[in-house]
Tab-separated table of C-alpha atoms in Angstrom:
chain	number	residue	atom	x	y	z
Q	1	UNK	CA	-8.991	12.393	-30.646
Q	2	UNK	CA	-8.289	13.513	-27.106
Q	3	UNK	CA	-5.207	13.481	-24.941
Q	4	UNK	CA	-5.491	12.200	-21.391
Q	5	UNK	CA	-3.085	11.871	-18.536
Q	6	UNK	CA	-3.212	10.602	-15.027
Q	7	UNK	CA	-1.577	8.748	-12.201
Q	8	UNK	CA	-2.333	5.367	-10.678
Q	9	UNK	CA	-1.053	3.561	-7.590
Q	10	UNK	CA	-1.323	-0.151	-6.806
Q	11	UNK	CA	-0.177	-0.472	-3.194
Q	12	UNK	CA	0.606	-3.797	-1.535
Q	13	UNK	CA	1.074	-4.098	2.223
Q	14	UNK	CA	4.731	-4.356	3.274
Q	15	UNK	CA	4.210	-5.802	6.779
Q	16	UNK	CA	6.097	-8.990	7.711
Q	17	UNK	CA	2.956	-11.129	7.676
Q	18	UNK	CA	1.940	-10.026	4.168
Q	19	UNK	CA	5.509	-10.387	2.882
Q	20	UNK	CA	5.924	-13.945	4.160
Q	21	UNK	CA	2.363	-14.809	3.092
Q	22	UNK	CA	1.755	-17.040	6.100
Q	23	UNK	CA	-0.051	-16.507	9.377
Q	24	UNK	CA	1.576	-17.468	12.702
Q	25	UNK	CA	-0.578	-20.621	12.561
Q	26	UNK	CA	1.077	-21.589	9.264
Q	27	UNK	CA	-2.010	-20.859	7.172
Q	28	UNK	CA	-1.444	-19.151	3.787
Q	29	UNK	CA	-2.687	-15.569	3.410
Q	30	UNK	CA	-2.676	-13.119	0.520
Q	31	UNK	CA	-1.007	-9.703	0.776
Q	32	UNK	CA	-3.426	-6.813	1.211
Q	33	UNK	CA	-3.722	-4.562	-1.862
Q	34	UNK	CA	-5.406	-1.278	-2.798
Q	35	UNK	CA	-5.578	0.723	-6.031
Q	36	UNK	CA	-6.146	4.423	-6.587
Q	37	UNK	CA	-6.251	6.692	-9.635
Q	38	UNK	CA	-6.109	10.461	-10.011
Q	39	UNK	CA	-4.404	13.310	-11.793
Q	40	UNK	CA	-1.488	13.544	-9.320
Q	41	UNK	CA	0.335	11.415	-6.768
Q	42	UNK	CA	-1.178	13.568	-4.005
Q	43	UNK	CA	-4.727	12.730	-5.113
Q	44	UNK	CA	-3.957	9.012	-5.199
Q	45	UNK	CA	-2.200	9.120	-1.828
Q	46	UNK	CA	-5.121	10.995	-0.263
Q	47	UNK	CA	-7.557	8.355	-1.511
Q	48	UNK	CA	-5.397	5.529	-0.153
Q	49	UNK	CA	-4.970	7.281	3.210
Q	50	UNK	CA	-8.740	7.874	3.353
Q	51	UNK	CA	-9.143	4.078	3.435
Q	52	UNK	CA	-6.813	3.851	6.454
Q	53	UNK	CA	-3.571	2.886	4.719
Q	54	UNK	CA	-0.178	4.409	5.588
Q	55	UNK	CA	2.370	5.396	2.961
Q	56	UNK	CA	6.087	5.800	3.634
Q	57	UNK	CA	7.816	9.124	3.082
Q	58	UNK	CA	9.957	7.713	0.279
Q	59	UNK	CA	6.816	6.514	-1.593
Q	60	UNK	CA	8.195	2.974	-1.777
Q	61	UNK	CA	6.211	1.210	0.970
Q	62	UNK	CA	2.594	0.906	2.110
Q	63	UNK	CA	0.922	-0.516	5.187
Q	64	UNK	CA	-2.653	-1.816	5.377
Q	65	UNK	CA	-4.943	-0.714	8.218
Q	66	UNK	CA	-4.228	-2.633	11.431
Q	67	UNK	CA	-0.934	-4.131	10.214
Q	68	UNK	CA	2.338	-3.645	12.111
Q	69	UNK	CA	5.261	-1.701	10.674
Q	70	UNK	CA	8.326	-3.871	9.982
Q	71	UNK	CA	11.750	-2.810	11.254
Q	72	UNK	CA	13.305	-0.133	9.048
Q	73	UNK	CA	9.986	0.620	7.335
Q	74	UNK	CA	9.963	3.612	5.037
Q	75	UNK	CA	13.571	4.713	5.390
């Protein structure tokens, strides 16, 4: 029997478009999502950032590549 540990992050985009789930044309869209796993938060965050995502300083918000930051993002 072995003991394992680790850390995982499932990040969903927090931009206005992904939060309302509709495009300006009224068409439904799904929120962007990315997953990462590692031994520490720093490893997971580095993997997510490598794919072009942005993470807020308080670790509570994420932003997909090319998406606009909402007002008050990452306070």
